[in-house]
């Protein structure tokens, strides 16, 4: 392994970052390239840096061909693109890709070719930010938002939008323009806290509990981020890791970045295939872990504040792995506030304070269970009563016993009507036909209802069903077979429908008059 030395900012002509001198180390034999590149961008050298002055070295309207290369916009960006159809996407870079003199306006200009906007990597999403023209302050064209950024080989590419058909060059947006860039710090800070937190919790699981991390995802949706483990940790292990991580955080444990020349070392499997002739960055958590990663990590874990792993493990398939959810730092405070608001809201609905919610909920669930049991008993009694009522309504017409009942209930519960039949004893002599209906009576409205026809033989029931279709003029739609016909009321039962059912039963039984009663 090559000898390492503490970086001397003067050797690299680095801006005067306020960073611990021993945060970053480079190989002793390192000779800086004549330009910045991904791996040693300002945002990677000093993750606390929020703004930077730089100079545009490449500016090009994005073409369809460029969109198919590495770094094409992700799903969310496509949505944004659709919303901003009146804008065209441009790529802007700040690395000095040509001879220094090509853009130089001063002797020390080389130090300005750099970026404070991280172009995604190591599981950390890209930064967003704002670019401002130093010479156009106060004009409509003085600044532009950086929607996203990505890595193309060694270069960091920034994506911005200008109005379709416009000429940004006419407004000062040209190669060589001096630009002040600001990173969206709230977004970056969130990314860094979750990312650095993931390094920590994965390290504790791996080194102290022999449970390796297989993958992870930093959430950008407001939900917790997750880590996939090779085996499911127990409740005790999760509790241990949470405590251990917070102890390490509270100790202000240092994080350091050791940079190696890529050619000097075996390439880590996680290094992208198109990243060549760059550097390998080893992220070290003092006395705990060393891991190659290109993301931005704060020099002290104290920056994380606190870390929490949510109870519960989700078994994931193909390949099998165990997922745990976690949240770190400011997002943990927000998560706690959201959880508290939810508990408070539940307490208000249950009319009790948060400490009594569990007991109150237990009482409600027991009450619900008791009510369900009582409803079952009452339902059975009610069905039996309706069955007696149905039997009492039977009248003989042309040798057929016909009868009906109606429930004024706002329901389409055919099941209840069917239950009545279970308690109903049909006449033992001759044919019979019965109509069971339910629904509130209303001349207008959509309160609904249902009708169930049944009888001693299928032909009789079928005939009655056909008569329902004709007499109700499409207000009841249904069908059936095997001695049953059921239909749904479109709209509501009307006042005269009771007589209409009587008429249908009579006609089905063979009487061709129009009686008002049986
Ligand atoms: Zn990392």
Coordinates of N, CA and C and ligand atoms in Angstrom, one line a residue, residues 121-124 195-196 198-199 216 283 291-297, ligand 1:
X121 N -24.1 9.2 -6.5 CA -23.1 8.0 -6.5 C -23.1 7.5 -5.1
X122 N -22.7 6.2 -5.0 CA -22.7 5.5 -3.7 C -24.0 5.4 -3.0
X123 N -25.1 5.4 -3.8 CA -26.4 5.4 -3.2 C -27.0 6.7 -2.8
X124 N -26.2 7.8 -3.0 CA -26.6 9.1 -2.6 C -27.1 9.8 -3.9
X195 N -27.0 9.0 4.5 CA -25.9 8.2 3.9 C -24.8 7.9 4.9
X196 N -24.4 8.9 5.7 CA -23.4 8.6 6.7 C -23.9 7.7 7.7
X198 N -26.1 5.3 7.3 CA -26.1 4.0 6.7 C -24.8 3.3 6.9
X199 N -23.7 4.1 6.6 CA -22.3 3.6 6.8 C -22.2 3.1 8.2
X216 N -28.9 -1.1 -0.1 CA -29.6 -0.1 0.7 C -30.2 0.9 -0.3
X283 N -13.8 5.5 2.8 CA -14.4 6.2 3.9 C -14.2 5.5 5.2
X291 N -14.6 1.6 4.1 CA -15.5 1.2 3.0 C -15.3 2.1 1.8
X292 N -15.1 1.6 0.6 CA -15.0 2.5 -0.6 C -16.3 3.1 -0.9
X293 N -16.3 4.4 -1.2 CA -17.6 5.1 -1.5 C -17.3 6.5 -2.0
X294 N -18.1 7.0 -3.0 CA -17.8 8.3 -3.6 C -18.7 9.4 -3.1
X295 N -19.6 9.0 -2.2 CA -20.6 10.0 -1.7 C -20.0 11.1 -0.8
X296 N -20.8 11.9 -0.2 CA -20.3 13.0 0.6 C -20.6 12.6 2.1
X297 N -19.6 12.6 2.9 CA -19.8 12.2 4.3 C -19.2 13.2 5.2
Ligands
LIG1 ZN1 -20.8 6.5 1.4

